[in-house]
Amino acid sequence: MARRRKRKSLLTRLLGFFLRVLLLVLLVCLGLYAARRAGILQESEPESIRPEAPAVSEVPKEQPEAVTEALPGNEAYYYKFLTEDEQAVYRIILQACENYDFEPELRGGTDEDTMYHAVIAFTEDYPQYYWVNSAYTYYRNAFGRIVSLSFPSNGTERETLARIEQTADAVLADCPGSPYEAYKYLYDWIIDTADYDEAAPNGQNLNGVILDHRAVCAGYSKAYQYLCERAGLFCTTVSGTAVMKDGSYGSHAWNLIRIGDRYYWADTTWGDPMFEGSEAPGKNYNYFCVSDRVINAEHRVETALRNNEERTPLNVGYPTCDDDSLDWYVLNGSYFETYDPEAVRQYILRTAPYTDRTELKFGSPEVLNEAISDLIYGERYFQILQEAGISCTSLSYALFESLGAVWLSPA
């Protein structure tokens, strides 16, 4: 007798179908997750490259209210050069840093140029969040959109930033109320506190100056920016190139500041006698509160910012700095457009008894050469010192030819 085959019940068939669907969904989710964990961005170091055509941004404009509020704490100079979509990513990074969140999500996703420009601008505007200035990682979803960032963390960022703030508050306790004097006070503090050291482990960041007291130009300029902003003064870091010892141009960073409605340049690194390219035998103010005319003698401002050769740069601009009235030599009456022997004589007679060096600046390198020929090689400087009652048989001097300046010290 033939055996009858048992038929599966409807319930059994439905259960098998749902199990297969569930397995398929699980496999799709795993695939999306794996695709999302892909992509790495290079280390951030400022370079000087000319601009290319910017890519079209694709970041969705809708963002939660928590990240669309006004920016706190500073004027965010570079923020204004971003598109609306790039600003949205910038605000997400800002909120993440304020919350010590090292893996911010970019809801809706974005493209590489949008993310790249936002990170560059944020790095320049917020030096206190120094971990954003390091290597970082980004992740894509299955459609190639960047959906999250990951900044490096060693778990000490909150403590380190608290120490930076504590040190800054102690420094600012004695900060003068006058904007010019405040800028100068902080300029002096950085130069007196930090040593220029290319081997400094945190040399590119503000904590290299504020905590370690060892840094390079990027650390100097970011520390100056942070201290000035904390004092309620406008200051931003500027990247570009400057003349090196061998006469070539190398990467450099300095600052843009503002007093009243006028802008000026300040270079704390070149004010430090520890800086390897400095010819000054002591702290100097050759590049403090100076105009375009002065800074352009040995600096080149970069307006196309990028730290990766393959990326489209962030194009920025800077205001005209055309006021020379706060130039150190002008303020101290030691600037001479032309070489006037009697005017120079009167200045030396008036100041030599009270200082160990005479600092003079002239309208051009050619005028400087005329002054040197008379004061040094013609020995007029010795005659003036003798007239002032100062005995001097020899002298040392430092030349700043591109600026038209000379320092004379009796020996």
XYZ file of C-alpha atoms in Angstrom:
411
model
C 0.000 0.000 0.000
C 1.467 3.391 -1.020
C 2.367 5.891 1.709
C 0.802 9.344 1.517
C 3.180 12.353 1.714
C 2.412 14.798 4.473
C 1.714 18.289 3.319
C 3.303 21.235 5.138
C 0.842 23.395 6.924
C 0.223 26.971 5.799
C 1.704 28.247 9.046
C 4.970 26.343 8.434
C 5.266 27.751 4.906
C 4.675 31.304 6.119
C 7.250 30.917 8.862
C 9.869 29.696 6.371
C 9.144 32.617 4.055
C 9.562 35.191 6.837
C 12.827 33.558 7.961
C 14.243 33.878 4.441
C 13.199 37.547 4.226
C 14.750 38.265 7.608
C 18.032 36.652 6.522
C 18.072 38.724 3.320
C 17.504 41.998 5.263
C 20.285 41.065 7.669
C 22.719 40.475 4.790
C 21.841 43.859 3.188
C 22.388 45.695 6.495
C 25.761 44.045 6.961
C 26.753 45.084 3.429
C 25.747 48.714 4.023
C 27.662 48.821 7.291
C 30.798 47.460 5.639
C 30.510 50.011 2.819
C 30.123 52.812 5.332
C 33.412 51.949 7.056
C 35.541 52.964 4.063
C 37.753 55.965 3.203
C 40.626 57.827 4.905
C 41.581 61.549 4.670
C 45.212 62.718 4.731
C 46.992 64.660 7.492
C 46.246 68.400 7.552
C 49.257 70.641 6.885
C 48.835 74.066 5.215
C 50.379 74.407 1.767
C 50.450 77.215 -0.770
C 48.695 76.146 -3.975
C 46.781 78.202 -6.527
C 43.002 77.624 -6.785
C 41.115 75.292 -9.075
C 37.422 75.325 -9.946
C 35.396 74.457 -6.822
C 33.214 71.373 -6.805
C 29.425 71.609 -6.417
C 28.319 70.936 -2.848
C 25.684 68.311 -2.084
C 25.133 68.603 1.675
C 21.398 68.748 2.481
C 20.440 72.171 3.792
C 18.083 70.878 6.420
C 19.912 70.601 9.751
C 18.544 70.416 13.288
C 18.251 73.685 15.217
C 21.044 72.661 17.584
C 23.634 73.173 14.837
C 22.139 76.146 12.997
C 22.356 78.674 15.836
C 24.824 81.598 15.762
C 28.459 80.674 16.278
C 29.735 81.356 19.795
C 33.039 82.683 21.039
C 34.728 84.455 18.146
C 34.234 86.155 14.797
C 34.960 82.945 12.876
C 36.845 84.746 10.102
C 37.089 81.844 7.656
C 33.504 80.682 8.189
C 32.241 83.496 5.956
C 34.153 82.120 2.952
C 32.179 78.843 3.032
C 29.028 77.991 1.109
C 25.855 77.369 3.108
C 26.370 73.618 2.807
C 29.979 73.875 3.966
C 28.882 76.069 6.882
C 26.406 73.363 7.909
C 29.214 70.793 8.152
C 31.393 73.358 9.995
C 28.642 73.831 12.599
C 28.351 70.086 13.118
C 32.106 69.920 13.780
C 31.858 72.856 16.195
C 29.045 71.253 18.161
C 30.935 67.950 18.276
C 34.084 69.652 19.608
C 32.147 71.535 22.267
C 30.727 68.192 23.421
C 34.058 66.319 23.072
C 32.421 64.086 20.478
C 35.209 62.766 18.243
C 32.947 60.975 15.740
C 30.358 63.464 14.459
C 27.661 62.225 12.091
C 26.947 64.165 8.883
C 23.218 63.588 8.486
C 22.294 63.115 4.848
C 25.947 62.851 3.839
C 28.227 65.213 1.941
C 30.929 65.222 -0.733
C 34.681 65.422 -0.183
C 35.258 69.088 -1.136
C 32.449 70.299 1.123
C 33.838 68.329 4.058
C 37.416 69.377 3.235
C 36.636 73.117 3.091
C 34.634 72.967 6.318
C 37.511 71.293 8.164
C 40.089 73.795 6.846
C 37.984 76.810 7.880
C 37.168 75.324 11.266
C 40.828 74.554 11.963
C 41.758 78.190 11.279
C 38.878 79.629 13.328
C 39.118 77.408 16.424
C 42.755 76.683 17.352
C 41.734 75.523 20.850
C 40.173 72.378 19.333
C 43.635 71.265 18.327
C 42.687 67.632 17.630
C 40.880 68.719 14.449
C 44.270 69.846 13.150
C 45.561 66.261 13.088
C 44.974 63.242 10.861
C 41.330 62.304 10.678
C 39.160 59.681 9.025
C 35.905 59.874 7.102
C 33.368 57.171 6.286
C 31.118 56.706 3.267
C 27.790 54.995 2.862
C 26.874 52.612 0.042
C 26.121 55.590 -2.260
C 29.562 57.170 -1.834
C 28.357 59.966 0.470
C 30.522 60.898 3.462
C 28.322 60.328 6.486
C 30.691 60.677 9.456
C 34.100 61.896 10.596
C 36.475 60.534 13.189
C 39.054 62.771 14.905
C 41.949 61.257 16.894
C 41.642 61.227 20.659
C 43.960 60.074 23.431
C 41.372 60.699 26.141
C 43.131 63.781 27.579
C 41.586 66.502 25.410
C 39.149 67.784 28.051
C 41.912 67.999 30.655
C 44.384 69.588 28.222
C 41.910 72.246 27.115
C 41.098 73.013 30.743
C 44.824 73.586 31.416
C 45.066 75.826 28.346
C 42.097 77.895 29.539
C 43.502 78.132 33.065
C 46.883 79.333 31.775
C 45.232 81.804 29.415
C 43.136 83.274 32.232
C 46.261 83.764 34.354
C 48.029 85.498 31.452
C 45.041 87.735 30.739
C 44.716 88.793 34.373
C 47.429 91.417 33.722
C 46.410 92.281 30.164
C 46.153 96.051 29.529
C 42.842 97.601 28.515
C 44.153 99.496 25.473
C 43.857 97.350 22.315
C 47.346 98.260 21.092
C 48.908 97.592 24.503
C 46.922 94.367 24.864
C 48.113 93.070 21.488
C 51.682 94.023 22.416
C 51.415 92.429 25.878
C 50.327 89.093 24.387
C 52.954 89.372 21.635
C 55.592 89.831 24.341
C 54.242 86.982 26.455
C 54.459 84.461 23.619
C 58.004 85.493 22.648
C 59.191 85.541 26.272
C 57.526 82.200 27.038
C 58.115 80.016 23.975
C 61.236 78.792 22.214
C 61.231 78.131 18.497
C 61.816 74.379 18.198
C 61.217 72.345 15.054
C 61.375 69.136 17.114
C 58.563 70.185 19.468
C 55.975 67.347 19.656
C 53.039 69.803 19.715
C 54.787 72.466 17.692
C 51.944 72.930 15.196
C 49.341 73.577 17.908
C 48.642 76.272 20.477
C 49.385 73.928 23.388
C 52.962 73.761 22.118
C 53.335 77.415 23.168
C 50.896 77.691 26.076
C 51.721 74.424 27.850
C 55.006 73.093 26.462
C 56.669 76.449 25.628
C 58.128 74.919 22.450
C 56.649 75.348 18.989
C 57.068 76.471 15.379
C 55.334 79.283 13.502
C 51.931 77.544 13.355
C 51.951 77.054 17.134
C 53.023 80.673 17.719
C 50.289 82.104 15.512
C 47.524 79.848 16.850
C 48.452 80.612 20.458
C 48.452 84.346 19.690
C 45.058 84.029 17.991
C 43.562 82.132 20.929
C 44.884 84.521 23.591
C 43.780 87.592 21.652
C 40.290 86.200 21.073
C 39.997 85.270 24.745
C 40.912 88.888 25.544
C 38.104 90.112 23.272
C 40.464 91.160 20.458
C 40.110 90.205 16.814
C 42.886 87.946 15.571
C 43.144 85.213 12.974
C 45.938 83.020 11.691
C 47.226 83.541 8.153
C 49.170 81.010 6.097
C 51.649 81.698 3.340
C 55.364 81.745 2.689
C 58.266 83.848 3.938
C 61.927 84.375 3.124
C 64.229 81.779 4.662
C 67.941 82.063 5.499
C 69.025 80.941 2.033
C 66.775 83.500 0.327
C 64.125 81.007 -0.782
C 60.488 81.081 0.340
C 59.232 78.456 2.802
C 55.880 77.759 4.483
C 55.057 80.173 7.286
C 52.164 81.368 9.467
C 51.460 84.688 11.180
C 48.446 86.792 12.223
C 45.988 89.441 11.108
C 44.774 91.790 13.891
C 42.469 94.818 14.087
C 42.512 98.051 16.070
C 39.474 100.249 15.577
C 38.469 99.836 11.945
C 42.027 99.276 10.658
C 43.796 95.971 10.118
C 47.462 95.149 10.733
C 49.855 92.227 10.459
C 51.745 90.661 13.378
C 54.392 87.931 13.264
C 55.291 86.660 16.734
C 57.665 84.024 15.348
C 59.876 86.582 13.653
C 59.840 88.700 16.786
C 61.503 85.872 18.733
C 65.327 85.867 18.718
C 65.138 82.058 19.057
C 63.758 81.847 15.519
C 66.498 80.401 13.331
C 66.020 82.889 10.526
C 66.127 85.983 12.729
C 69.112 88.315 12.536
C 67.990 90.202 15.624
C 70.116 89.854 18.777
C 66.972 90.329 20.893
C 63.179 90.562 20.758
C 62.010 92.847 17.990
C 58.841 94.544 16.768
C 59.811 94.678 13.101
C 56.611 92.851 12.175
C 54.213 94.012 14.872
C 51.230 96.151 13.810
C 52.616 96.671 10.326
C 51.064 97.406 6.940
C 50.975 95.482 3.668
C 53.987 97.475 2.514
C 56.076 96.134 5.385
C 54.817 92.548 5.517
C 55.156 92.097 1.758
C 58.883 92.782 1.954
C 59.492 89.199 3.113
C 56.074 87.510 3.370
C 53.617 86.196 0.776
C 50.006 85.748 1.858
C 48.228 82.664 0.473
C 44.563 83.067 -0.473
C 43.996 79.509 -1.757
C 44.064 77.258 1.299
C 44.553 73.527 1.076
C 46.663 70.845 2.711
C 46.370 68.245 -0.002
C 47.617 68.604 -3.571
C 44.637 66.697 -4.956
C 41.951 68.813 -3.279
C 40.191 71.922 -4.512
C 41.439 74.810 -2.318
C 39.289 77.024 -0.133
C 39.528 80.518 -1.616
C 39.717 83.321 0.961
C 40.583 87.013 1.100
C 42.085 89.544 3.501
C 41.451 93.257 4.085
C 43.856 95.968 3.005
C 46.376 96.922 5.690
C 47.483 100.421 4.688
C 48.163 102.175 8.001
C 51.780 102.641 9.120
C 51.013 104.832 12.139
C 51.424 101.932 14.621
C 54.700 100.715 13.167
C 57.148 100.352 16.069
C 59.688 102.756 14.552
C 57.054 105.338 13.650
C 55.613 105.302 17.174
C 59.066 105.739 18.689
C 60.132 108.535 16.364
C 62.951 106.489 14.824
C 61.536 106.229 11.309
C 63.059 108.509 8.649
C 61.741 108.537 5.099
C 65.036 109.995 3.880
C 68.425 110.206 5.561
C 68.528 113.492 7.446
C 71.834 113.514 9.397
C 70.690 116.231 11.819
C 67.333 114.576 12.564
C 69.080 111.243 13.192
C 71.664 112.977 15.391
C 68.949 114.584 17.520
C 67.177 111.236 17.946
C 70.377 109.444 19.055
C 71.287 112.249 21.485
C 67.808 112.066 22.987
C 67.629 108.284 23.409
C 71.155 106.827 23.612
C 71.669 107.566 27.345
C 68.605 105.453 28.187
C 69.012 102.370 25.992
C 71.682 99.863 25.062
C 70.908 100.010 21.344
C 69.651 102.513 18.805
C 66.950 101.204 16.455
C 66.541 103.155 13.205
C 64.373 102.572 10.160
C 64.481 104.332 6.808
C 62.166 104.668 3.832
C 63.968 102.156 1.617
C 66.994 99.855 1.506
C 68.757 102.525 -0.561
C 68.249 105.157 2.140
C 69.434 102.611 4.716
C 72.681 102.153 2.806
C 73.202 105.918 2.779
C 72.682 106.059 6.564
C 75.046 103.126 7.200
C 77.726 104.698 5.050
C 77.649 107.850 7.185
C 76.877 106.479 10.676
C 79.096 103.384 10.626
C 81.749 103.717 7.943
C 81.959 107.507 8.333
C 82.013 107.003 12.154
C 79.371 109.662 12.779
C 77.679 107.339 15.303
C 80.828 107.448 17.512
C 80.887 111.217 17.321
C 77.241 111.519 18.358
C 77.724 109.131 21.304
C 80.764 111.118 22.438
C 78.652 114.260 22.253
C 76.075 112.518 24.452
C 78.785 111.687 27.003
C 78.961 107.972 26.118
C 82.388 106.405 25.660
C 82.465 104.001 22.743
C 85.404 102.565 20.793
C 83.559 99.852 18.860
C 80.004 98.853 17.979
C 77.917 95.928 16.871
C 75.025 96.245 14.494
C 72.197 94.194 12.975
C 70.793 94.910 9.529
C 67.249 94.283 8.286
C 67.864 95.307 4.712
C 64.458 94.513 3.214
C 62.831 96.688 5.904
C 65.408 99.461 5.694
C 66.235 99.060 9.410
C 69.439 98.908 11.446
C 70.260 98.403 15.140
C 73.389 100.032 16.534
C 74.854 98.988 19.895
C 77.972 100.504 21.524
C 80.514 97.920 22.663
